[in-house]
Amino acid sequence: MTGPSPSSPSSPSPAGTAREIARSVRSGERSAVDVLDGYVAAIEARETEIHAFNELTLDQARTVAADIDRRVAVGEDPGPLAGVPIALKDNLCTRGVVTTCSSKILEGWIPPYDATVVQRLVAAGSVAVGKTNLDEFAMGSSTENSAFGPTRNPHDTSRVPGGSSGGSAAAVAAGFAPVSLGSDTGGSIRQPAALCGVVGVKPTYGLVSRYGLIAFASSLDQIGPFATTVADAAVVLEAIAGHDPADATSIPQDAPSIVEHLDDGIAGLRVGVITELMGEGIHPDVAARVREAAEALAAAGAVVEEVSVPAVAYGLSAYYLIAPAEASSNLARFDGVRYGLRVDAATTNEMMVATRTAGFGAEVKRRIMLGTYALSAGYYDAFYGQAQKVRTLIARDFATAYERFDVLLSPTSPTTAFELGAIHDPLTMYLNDICTIPTNLAGDPAMSVPFGTGSDGLPIGVQVLAPTLGEVPMFRAAAVLEAAAPTEEVDR
Amino acid sequence: MTDTDPTGSADRSVPTDSLGNPITVPDSDDILVVSAADGSRWELVCGLEVHAELATRTKMFSGAPNRFGDEPNTNIDPVTLGLPGTLPVVNERAVELAATFGCAVGATVQRSVFSRKNYFYPDMPKDFQISQYDQPIVIDGTLELPSGHVVGIERAHLEEDTGKSTHVGGDGRIHGADHSLVDYNRAGVPLLEIVSRPHVRSAEQARAYVSELRSILVACGISDGKMEEGSMRVDANVSVRPEGSDEIRTRCEIKNVNSLRSLGRAIEYEATRQADLHASGDRVVQETRHWNEADGRTSTMRSKEEADDYRYFPEPDLVPIDLGAERVAAIAATLPLLPAARRARLAEVTGEARTAESVVVVVERGQDDQALAALAWTTHLASESEGGPHAGEPDVAGRFMAEVVEPLAIAVAPAPKPNAPSPDSSAPAESSADPSAASAASVARWVLTDEGLAAAREASDAAKARVLVHVTQNLGAEGGADLSPLRLAELVAMEVAGELTATQAKQVLAELVDDPAATAGSVATAKGFEAMDTGALEAQVDAIIAANPSEWEQFRTGDPKVRGKLTGFFVGQVMKATKGQADGKQVTALLQSKAT
């Protein structure tokens, strides 16, 4: 089935992959300004239709690109992402550039500092083109919860791009940038990556610094890349990973070397297909693609079996206590006193209430209420305390599975992209993340790799999961899937 | 906030503390008992919560400076302001200082966890405070007061301070203000909240506890302990119970107590208020009360019933802190001598009681090293001069120098002689510097040695008495604490040798503090103080007696009260005649001997 929009995503990217761009810019074959111009043309052609961005920073991008060309001209090396345009989710702080979390409460707020990942991307020579749309404060699975309007799926503009990092996924899928950054609290990188047909990575918790990521749920949030290829995702991850003293939960070790292992193959790699995530609630098209993916891995030399990870069944329940609890506290600071929206009232207290009432959208308020309740005296043990125990169980069940397997396999999302406005019920919406949430609770890495389409012609993603700091085997398996993915063109 | 029981037990028959342990209240021979309006008698049960700002360079969770008194909103950074996306990072120095405190009060330093205490307030940038809740870094210590009474320390935990609101318009409190200004300089300053057990039984014990705590914090470099700058803040949890009973009744928390004097007054007021309520059959409501210094009363701030639910949960942006046994042991090993031990040492050396006011005050002011060093020097000076106690042992001075002073590299360059030219201003800074100042740093080390203490112990009783008088009465902590022990010793030596009267010595001392180049000898000479020998003094006394025959008759025949009054008259007359050079004590002794 073809979507109502006749347009198709611009793929491959107008200037090739990020690796190709960086190689050619560093060698002086192409100028970063020319590369940027190609992407600007793509943005101008389709951004009005897609609405991937809250804010475009093309003037600054041109200045940065010109500086990179100047540095190459005088023999300097601007870094591994030299001249690579990148889109940043609008919950990453960018010095001097509006950062809103797609919320009215932060409309117009300009951070005085850069997130650590932004500093590292600049140091690697990349060129930021804009801030991408998201579900308000990253709460959602469709990017419909943005205060500034929804983002549309480049494969079919009647459909959602997934969420919460829908803008970043759509930007890469639409060819607005070869790579982008998102954040993943319960699947917010992987699910939109699957729905938009791009690669999306949620790294091990603590591998990438969260300093400058506006927190949703601190113990679950993790920043990661979107890319059109597995190798590009690896290059970006290498650039942003590694210890940061400004984040106390940052793992005290250097970024892993992933790219050099991408072609190592997977002979003997032990792969487990998670039984609990292949049954009820998973669309048959999706389950079929995951089985094909498992066969492809086996054909490449992996040992593939089914494995039960029983506690994943409780992931959603635990997540919807822990994440809102942390969010209720993290979002307290938006009180109108120091920055962002202020709705005046007679007293300070009334001002805070009026500001928060006007500034937050319905889903954000729902989660603040949920989380406040879960932490309240007398309910803490039954809700938050119990959820933490479930979290421990999930981590333990994964650890048991990883005694026998190097990586695990599952769907990323139970379905392909759904129509805008199709899901009204929050609980049904929450089910979108049933396959992705358990990994966040365990703190492990996982990524989504495009693997063919459904009978509706829309992209399907396969999720590769790995144990803590198991990024290298995860990427090796992903590289094999990328090479083996069904080749029929999406939307043709 | 430590009055919520983290164990969550709502109904409890045995009162427990914040960590779930049963509350016990010790007996004392100093218990405040107040009488209610109906004459019933009620005794005090009190615990104290002290917030001490830690003496770190930077804040608890960020690199912004921790400094008092700067322009508003200058010691801030994105973390201090709680800007979106910022994260806290624990100040390791603050953790060490908290552990130091734990070691100093014999407590357990344990693995600790930070939690979030959630409530909305404009001077709290994140609208939650990062604090330690059910797993504080320090638990279960004790603090012995100078009186010997022991106060248990339930816990001490690390947290961040809030900013400071100034309410403009109205009466300066938040209600009725036109608008409020917030200074975030203080936001994020590291605090150690030290919670005592309800072992404080009198207002005097409360003051002594805070004072002793401050001495420990200052001695260990944990806090500057300045109540007047708010770097040490005290809240009192006050309850009363029928005299002699072992009940635990409802308590109120008294805030805004800004001095030791207020602390005592607030406790006494509150105890009486509660006693009256109990006696009249009314209920004491558990609440936070505000001490109003001007009216000397407490009033309701907020009651427990309407208190916030702080929704504590473990701070997900931080990991637990575990210093480990080895590091705690290393910290314990570097503890300085603590006030209790210093009082014992000073008492032992001077022959005073440990509880003697002079001993307590000198240690409280941190001037015991100065006093002990001065005593050691007087011994040394006495043995040098003819007729000194060590005149027959010529090697004592040499031994003292060789075995104590030189090995410790103490600067012993003699102070300028009275007639010596003033120091050459063109000379290198090192040699022109006050030699006694150079020695000051070493003093603390050598008074700790057996030799140094032995020398101090050998000082004459007169010297001991004079040194304690000077340090407690004539030498304020301000400026006087820097006076070198050698210069103080020289003064005392002259006094003991009869070369200066007590009154003269006091004047000389003031000069010594003001002028680092002066010596006791040079000042005495400059002021024309000469030793008044006993004969001259006696002649002067006789002359005054002769001039006032009726007063003398009353003195001779009067009762002790009359005699006491007239002693003042005669001493005054002699002082006037000798322009203050007579020794008051000596005059009194002469008057007594002539009267009998």
mmCIF file of N, CA, C and O in Angstrom, chain A residues 177-252:
data_model
loop_
_atom_site.group_PDB
_atom_site.id
_atom_site.type_symbol
_atom_site.label_atom_id
_atom_site.label_comp_id
_atom_site.label_asym_id
_atom_site.label_seq_id
_atom_site.Cartn_x
_atom_site.Cartn_y
_atom_site.Cartn_z
ATOM 1 N N ALA A 177 19.526 15.923 6.676
ATOM 2 C CA ALA A 177 20.861 15.794 7.259
ATOM 3 C C ALA A 177 21.221 14.322 7.201
ATOM 4 O O ALA A 177 20.321 13.467 7.274
ATOM 5 N N PRO A 178 22.494 14.002 7.029
ATOM 6 C CA PRO A 178 22.857 12.582 6.955
ATOM 7 C C PRO A 178 22.756 11.901 8.316
ATOM 8 O O PRO A 178 22.561 10.686 8.385
ATOM 9 N N VAL A 179 22.927 12.680 9.382
ATOM 10 C CA VAL A 179 22.862 12.110 10.733
ATOM 11 C C VAL A 179 22.171 13.109 11.656
ATOM 12 O O VAL A 179 22.096 14.310 11.357
ATOM 13 N N SER A 180 21.698 12.587 12.789
ATOM 14 C CA SER A 180 21.082 13.467 13.783
ATOM 15 C C SER A 180 21.234 12.822 15.153
ATOM 16 O O SER A 180 21.615 11.664 15.272
ATOM 17 N N LEU A 181 20.935 13.619 16.188
ATOM 18 C CA LEU A 181 20.934 13.077 17.545
ATOM 19 C C LEU A 181 19.519 13.093 18.101
ATOM 20 O O LEU A 181 18.751 14.022 17.857
ATOM 21 N N GLY A 182 19.219 12.054 18.846
ATOM 22 C CA GLY A 182 17.965 12.002 19.584
ATOM 23 C C GLY A 182 18.255 11.612 21.017
ATOM 24 O O GLY A 182 19.416 11.482 21.422
ATOM 25 N N SER A 183 17.188 11.422 21.780
ATOM 26 C CA SER A 183 17.347 10.875 23.123
ATOM 27 C C SER A 183 16.318 9.778 23.293
ATOM 28 O O SER A 183 15.257 9.806 22.683
ATOM 29 N N ASP A 184 16.697 8.789 24.098
ATOM 30 C CA ASP A 184 15.896 7.572 24.215
ATOM 31 C C ASP A 184 15.703 7.257 25.687
ATOM 32 O O ASP A 184 16.651 6.957 26.397
ATOM 33 N N THR A 185 14.457 7.372 26.148
ATOM 34 C CA THR A 185 14.136 7.101 27.549
ATOM 35 C C THR A 185 13.397 5.774 27.673
ATOM 36 O O THR A 185 13.573 5.047 28.644
ATOM 37 N N GLY A 186 12.567 5.482 26.635
ATOM 38 C CA GLY A 186 11.853 4.206 26.626
ATOM 39 C C GLY A 186 11.736 3.667 25.208
ATOM 40 O O GLY A 186 10.932 2.771 24.938
ATOM 41 N N GLY A 187 12.514 4.242 24.289
ATOM 42 C CA GLY A 187 12.447 3.824 22.885
ATOM 43 C C GLY A 187 12.405 5.000 21.932
ATOM 44 O O GLY A 187 12.210 4.836 20.726
ATOM 45 N N SER A 188 12.617 6.194 22.460
ATOM 46 C CA SER A 188 12.428 7.431 21.696
ATOM 47 C C SER A 188 13.410 7.651 20.559
ATOM 48 O O SER A 188 13.226 8.563 19.751
ATOM 49 N N ILE A 189 14.463 6.842 20.463
ATOM 50 C CA ILE A 189 15.311 6.865 19.262
ATOM 51 C C ILE A 189 14.927 5.677 18.367
ATOM 52 O O ILE A 189 14.714 5.817 17.167
ATOM 53 N N ARG A 190 14.824 4.516 18.983
ATOM 54 C CA ARG A 190 14.675 3.279 18.197
ATOM 55 C C ARG A 190 13.316 3.193 17.493
ATOM 56 O O ARG A 190 13.249 2.819 16.321
ATOM 57 N N GLN A 191 12.260 3.537 18.211
ATOM 58 C CA GLN A 191 10.923 3.417 17.606
ATOM 59 C C GLN A 191 10.761 4.365 16.408
ATOM 60 O O GLN A 191 10.345 3.942 15.334
ATOM 61 N N PRO A 192 11.105 5.659 16.512
ATOM 62 C CA PRO A 192 11.010 6.506 15.306
ATOM 63 C C PRO A 192 11.982 6.084 14.208
ATOM 64 O O PRO A 192 11.688 6.245 13.020
ATOM 65 N N ALA A 193 13.145 5.548 14.606
ATOM 66 C CA ALA A 193 14.077 5.052 13.584
ATOM 67 C C ALA A 193 13.391 3.950 12.783
ATOM 68 O O ALA A 193 13.455 3.928 11.549
ATOM 69 N N ALA A 194 12.722 3.037 13.490
ATOM 70 C CA ALA A 194 12.031 1.937 12.809
ATOM 71 C C ALA A 194 10.931 2.472 11.902
ATOM 72 O O ALA A 194 10.819 2.077 10.741
ATOM 73 N N LEU A 195 10.137 3.422 12.407
ATOM 74 C CA LEU A 195 9.001 3.934 11.644
ATOM 75 C C LEU A 195 9.438 4.786 10.451
ATOM 76 O O LEU A 195 8.699 4.939 9.480
ATOM 77 N N CYS A 196 10.649 5.363 10.549
ATOM 78 C CA CYS A 196 11.144 6.203 9.454
ATOM 79 C C CYS A 196 12.161 5.475 8.572
ATOM 80 O O CYS A 196 12.733 6.071 7.654
ATOM 81 N N GLY A 197 12.452 4.227 8.882
ATOM 82 C CA GLY A 197 13.354 3.461 8.029
ATOM 83 C C GLY A 197 14.805 3.892 8.102
ATOM 84 O O GLY A 197 15.529 3.862 7.111
ATOM 85 N N VAL A 198 15.247 4.321 9.281
ATOM 86 C CA VAL A 198 16.655 4.693 9.450
ATOM 87 C C VAL A 198 17.249 3.916 10.623
ATOM 88 O O VAL A 198 16.544 3.216 11.344
ATOM 89 N N VAL A 199 18.570 4.049 10.794
ATOM 90 C CA VAL A 199 19.250 3.380 11.913
ATOM 91 C C VAL A 199 19.148 4.293 13.135
ATOM 92 O O VAL A 199 19.353 5.513 13.031
ATOM 93 N N GLY A 200 18.845 3.719 14.304
ATOM 94 C CA GLY A 200 18.796 4.505 15.539
ATOM 95 C C GLY A 200 19.397 3.724 16.690
ATOM 96 O O GLY A 200 19.106 2.538 16.846
ATOM 97 N N VAL A 201 20.255 4.372 17.468
ATOM 98 C CA VAL A 201 21.009 3.674 18.521
ATOM 99 C C VAL A 201 20.737 4.270 19.897
ATOM 100 O O VAL A 201 20.859 5.475 20.085
ATOM 101 N N LYS A 202 20.400 3.401 20.851
ATOM 102 C CA LYS A 202 20.338 3.780 22.266
ATOM 103 C C LYS A 202 21.556 3.140 22.914
ATOM 104 O O LYS A 202 21.598 1.931 23.105
ATOM 105 N N PRO A 203 22.584 3.931 23.237
ATOM 106 C CA PRO A 203 23.809 3.349 23.808
ATOM 107 C C PRO A 203 23.603 2.880 25.249
ATOM 108 O O PRO A 203 22.579 3.169 25.873
ATOM 109 N N THR A 204 24.589 2.185 25.772
ATOM 110 C CA THR A 204 24.617 1.799 27.191
ATOM 111 C C THR A 204 24.427 3.049 28.044
ATOM 112 O O THR A 204 25.027 4.093 27.773
ATOM 113 N N TYR A 205 23.606 2.940 29.105
ATOM 114 C CA TYR A 205 23.411 4.075 30.010
ATOM 115 C C TYR A 205 24.766 4.478 30.594
ATOM 116 O O TYR A 205 25.496 3.638 31.126
ATOM 117 N N GLY A 206 25.115 5.750 30.443
ATOM 118 C CA GLY A 206 26.393 6.219 30.979
ATOM 119 C C GLY A 206 27.501 6.284 29.945
ATOM 120 O O GLY A 206 28.584 6.807 30.221
ATOM 121 N N LEU A 207 27.258 5.737 28.747
ATOM 122 C CA LEU A 207 28.306 5.800 27.713
ATOM 123 C C LEU A 207 28.391 7.202 27.130
ATOM 124 O O LEU A 207 29.474 7.681 26.796
ATOM 125 N N VAL A 208 27.244 7.871 26.998
ATOM 126 C CA VAL A 208 27.209 9.224 26.449
ATOM 127 C C VAL A 208 26.753 10.177 27.558
ATOM 128 O O VAL A 208 25.759 9.908 28.243
ATOM 129 N N SER A 209 27.464 11.264 27.725
ATOM 130 C CA SER A 209 27.129 12.228 28.774
ATOM 131 C C SER A 209 25.739 12.813 28.565
ATOM 132 O O SER A 209 25.367 13.177 27.456
ATOM 133 N N ARG A 210 24.995 12.954 29.663
ATOM 134 C CA ARG A 210 23.679 13.572 29.606
ATOM 135 C C ARG A 210 23.744 15.062 29.934
ATOM 136 O O ARG A 210 22.708 15.733 29.980
ATOM 137 N N TYR A 211 24.952 15.589 30.205
ATOM 138 C CA TYR A 211 25.033 17.004 30.575
ATOM 139 C C TYR A 211 24.529 17.869 29.422
ATOM 140 O O TYR A 211 25.083 17.822 28.320
ATOM 141 N N GLY A 212 23.489 18.609 29.666
ATOM 142 C CA GLY A 212 22.916 19.450 28.623
ATOM 143 C C GLY A 212 21.726 18.835 27.913
ATOM 144 O O GLY A 212 21.114 19.472 27.070
ATOM 145 N N LEU A 213 21.396 17.604 28.273
ATOM 146 C CA LEU A 213 20.147 16.994 27.794
ATOM 147 C C LEU A 213 19.073 17.339 28.820
ATOM 148 O O LEU A 213 19.211 17.002 29.998
ATOM 149 N N ILE A 214 18.039 18.032 28.396
ATOM 150 C CA ILE A 214 16.990 18.414 29.345
ATOM 151 C C ILE A 214 16.262 17.147 29.783
ATOM 152 O O ILE A 214 15.680 16.433 28.966
ATOM 153 N N ALA A 215 16.350 16.881 31.075
ATOM 154 C CA ALA A 215 15.981 15.567 31.591
ATOM 155 C C ALA A 215 14.489 15.311 31.496
ATOM 156 O O ALA A 215 13.657 16.170 31.769
ATOM 157 N N PHE A 216 14.167 14.075 31.115
ATOM 158 C CA PHE A 216 12.812 13.545 31.251
ATOM 159 C C PHE A 216 12.869 12.595 32.454
ATOM 160 O O PHE A 216 12.371 12.913 33.527
ATOM 161 N N ALA A 217 13.546 11.453 32.292
ATOM 162 C CA ALA A 217 13.715 10.524 33.410
ATOM 163 C C ALA A 217 15.203 10.192 33.501
ATOM 164 O O ALA A 217 15.724 9.408 32.708
ATOM 165 N N SER A 218 15.848 10.807 34.474
ATOM 166 C CA SER A 218 17.311 10.798 34.537
ATOM 167 C C SER A 218 17.938 9.409 34.520
ATOM 168 O O SER A 218 19.011 9.229 33.956
ATOM 169 N N SER A 219 17.299 8.439 35.139
ATOM 170 C CA SER A 219 17.931 7.121 35.243
ATOM 171 C C SER A 219 17.722 6.294 33.980
ATOM 172 O O SER A 219 18.229 5.180 33.875
ATOM 173 N N LEU A 220 16.974 6.833 33.014
ATOM 174 C CA LEU A 220 16.660 6.093 31.777
ATOM 175 C C LEU A 220 17.143 6.814 30.530
ATOM 176 O O LEU A 220 17.409 6.184 29.507
ATOM 177 N N ASP A 221 17.230 8.152 30.600
ATOM 178 C CA ASP A 221 17.584 8.953 29.417
ATOM 179 C C ASP A 221 18.969 8.589 28.889
ATOM 180 O O ASP A 221 19.912 8.431 29.675
ATOM 181 N N GLN A 222 19.087 8.524 27.583
ATOM 182 C CA GLN A 222 20.401 8.362 26.969
ATOM 183 C C GLN A 222 20.350 8.953 25.561
ATOM 184 O O GLN A 222 19.379 8.765 24.838
ATOM 185 N N ILE A 223 21.405 9.674 25.217
ATOM 186 C CA ILE A 223 21.489 10.306 23.900
ATOM 187 C C ILE A 223 22.090 9.313 22.909
ATOM 188 O O ILE A 223 22.980 8.533 23.278
ATOM 189 N N GLY A 224 21.610 9.340 21.671
ATOM 190 C CA GLY A 224 22.183 8.460 20.659
ATOM 191 C C GLY A 224 21.931 8.992 19.255
ATOM 192 O O GLY A 224 21.166 9.942 19.070
ATOM 193 N N PRO A 225 22.581 8.376 18.262
ATOM 194 C CA PRO A 225 22.504 8.874 16.884
ATOM 195 C C PRO A 225 21.405 8.213 16.028
ATOM 196 O O PRO A 225 20.995 7.084 16.270
ATOM 197 N N PHE A 226 20.984 8.973 15.029
ATOM 198 C CA PHE A 226 20.235 8.444 13.877
ATOM 199 C C PHE A 226 21.156 8.562 12.676
ATOM 200 O O PHE A 226 21.927 9.528 12.565
ATOM 201 N N ALA A 227 21.049 7.611 11.750
ATOM 202 C CA ALA A 227 21.854 7.683 10.533
ATOM 203 C C ALA A 227 21.182 6.843 9.459
ATOM 204 O O ALA A 227 20.281 6.046 9.745
ATOM 205 N N THR A 228 21.644 7.041 8.227
ATOM 206 C CA THR A 228 21.102 6.195 7.162
ATOM 207 C C THR A 228 21.837 4.865 7.100
ATOM 208 O O THR A 228 21.329 3.905 6.536
ATOM 209 N N THR A 229 23.053 4.824 7.681
ATOM 210 C CA THR A 229 23.797 3.558 7.661
ATOM 211 C C THR A 229 24.303 3.238 9.064
ATOM 212 O O THR A 229 24.460 4.118 9.902
ATOM 213 N N VAL A 230 24.565 1.953 9.277
ATOM 214 C CA VAL A 230 25.096 1.484 10.558
ATOM 215 C C VAL A 230 26.457 2.119 10.817
ATOM 216 O O VAL A 230 26.760 2.546 11.940
ATOM 217 N N ALA A 231 27.253 2.240 9.791
ATOM 218 C CA ALA A 231 28.598 2.802 9.968
ATOM 219 C C ALA A 231 28.536 4.273 10.372
ATOM 220 O O ALA A 231 29.302 4.724 11.228
ATOM 221 N N ASP A 232 27.620 5.019 9.775
ATOM 222 C CA ASP A 232 27.481 6.423 10.153
ATOM 223 C C ASP A 232 27.064 6.555 11.616
ATOM 224 O O ASP A 232 27.542 7.433 12.342
ATOM 225 N N ALA A 233 26.148 5.679 12.034
ATOM 226 C CA ALA A 233 25.717 5.720 13.441
ATOM 227 C C ALA A 233 26.906 5.456 14.351
ATOM 228 O O ALA A 233 27.063 6.098 15.401
ATOM 229 N N ALA A 234 27.776 4.528 13.929
ATOM 230 C CA ALA A 234 28.959 4.192 14.726
ATOM 231 C C ALA A 234 29.911 5.383 14.809
ATOM 232 O O ALA A 234 30.464 5.689 15.876
ATOM 233 N N VAL A 235 30.101 6.075 13.701
ATOM 234 C CA VAL A 235 31.023 7.227 13.679
ATOM 235 C C VAL A 235 30.526 8.319 14.628
ATOM 236 O O VAL A 235 31.301 8.888 15.398
ATOM 237 N N VAL A 236 29.234 8.582 14.572
ATOM 238 C CA VAL A 236 28.692 9.628 15.444
ATOM 239 C C VAL A 236 28.776 9.193 16.908
ATOM 240 O O VAL A 236 29.148 9.979 17.784
ATOM 241 N N LEU A 237 28.443 7.925 17.168
ATOM 242 C CA LEU A 237 28.516 7.445 18.547
ATOM 243 C C LEU A 237 29.932 7.562 19.094
ATOM 244 O O LEU A 237 30.145 8.005 20.225
ATOM 245 N N GLU A 238 30.912 7.204 18.287
ATOM 246 C CA GLU A 238 32.303 7.323 18.743
ATOM 247 C C GLU A 238 32.647 8.778 19.081
ATOM 248 O O GLU A 238 33.405 9.047 20.010
ATOM 249 N N ALA A 239 32.066 9.699 18.292
ATOM 250 C CA ALA A 239 32.396 11.115 18.512
ATOM 251 C C ALA A 239 31.788 11.653 19.808
ATOM 252 O O ALA A 239 32.355 12.533 20.455
ATOM 253 N N ILE A 240 30.620 11.130 20.214
ATOM 254 C CA ILE A 240 29.950 11.710 21.380
ATOM 255 C C ILE A 240 30.154 10.897 22.655
ATOM 256 O O ILE A 240 29.882 11.389 23.754
ATOM 257 N N ALA A 241 30.652 9.655 22.544
ATOM 258 C CA ALA A 241 30.770 8.790 23.724
ATOM 259 C C ALA A 241 32.026 9.120 24.522
ATOM 260 O O ALA A 241 32.878 9.890 24.088
ATOM 261 N N GLY A 242 32.120 8.530 25.697
ATOM 262 C CA GLY A 242 33.312 8.686 26.536
ATOM 263 C C GLY A 242 33.034 9.519 27.767
ATOM 264 O O GLY A 242 32.117 10.341 27.792
ATOM 265 N N HIS A 243 33.852 9.302 28.776
ATOM 266 C CA HIS A 243 33.607 9.878 30.099
ATOM 267 C C HIS A 243 33.517 11.402 30.093
ATOM 268 O O HIS A 243 34.254 12.074 29.391
ATOM 269 N N ASP A 244 32.567 11.897 30.881
ATOM 270 C CA ASP A 244 32.406 13.345 31.065
ATOM 271 C C ASP A 244 32.300 13.623 32.560
ATOM 272 O O ASP A 244 31.348 13.179 33.204
ATOM 273 N N PRO A 245 33.252 14.352 33.128
ATOM 274 C CA PRO A 245 33.202 14.619 34.571
ATOM 275 C C PRO A 245 31.978 15.441 34.994
ATOM 276 O O PRO A 245 31.666 15.487 36.178
ATOM 277 N N ALA A 246 31.286 16.042 34.036
ATOM 278 C CA ALA A 246 30.104 16.843 34.390
ATOM 279 C C ALA A 246 28.856 15.979 34.586
ATOM 280 O O ALA A 246 27.819 16.494 34.979
ATOM 281 N N ASP A 247 28.967 14.693 34.304
ATOM 282 C CA ASP A 247 27.842 13.776 34.499
ATOM 283 C C ASP A 247 28.304 12.653 35.421
ATOM 284 O O ASP A 247 29.121 11.820 35.046
ATOM 285 N N ALA A 248 27.770 12.659 36.647
ATOM 286 C CA ALA A 248 28.231 11.698 37.654
ATOM 287 C C ALA A 248 27.873 10.262 37.289
ATOM 288 O O ALA A 248 28.457 9.315 37.821
ATOM 289 N N THR A 249 26.908 10.071 36.370
ATOM 290 C CA THR A 249 26.536 8.718 35.980
ATOM 291 C C THR A 249 27.276 8.274 34.716
ATOM 292 O O THR A 249 27.019 7.197 34.186
ATOM 293 N N SER A 250 28.191 9.133 34.247
ATOM 294 C CA SER A 250 28.974 8.806 33.057
ATOM 295 C C SER A 250 29.997 7.722 33.398
ATOM 296 O O SER A 250 30.676 7.787 34.422
ATOM 297 N N ILE A 251 30.089 6.714 32.534
ATOM 298 C CA ILE A 251 31.019 5.604 32.796
ATOM 299 C C ILE A 251 32.454 6.102 32.619
ATOM 300 O O ILE A 251 32.777 6.705 31.594
ATOM 301 N N PRO A 252 33.312 5.880 33.613
ATOM 302 C CA PRO A 252 34.672 6.433 33.532
ATOM 303 C C PRO A 252 35.590 5.642 32.602
ATOM 304 O O PRO A 252 36.538 5.014 33.036
#
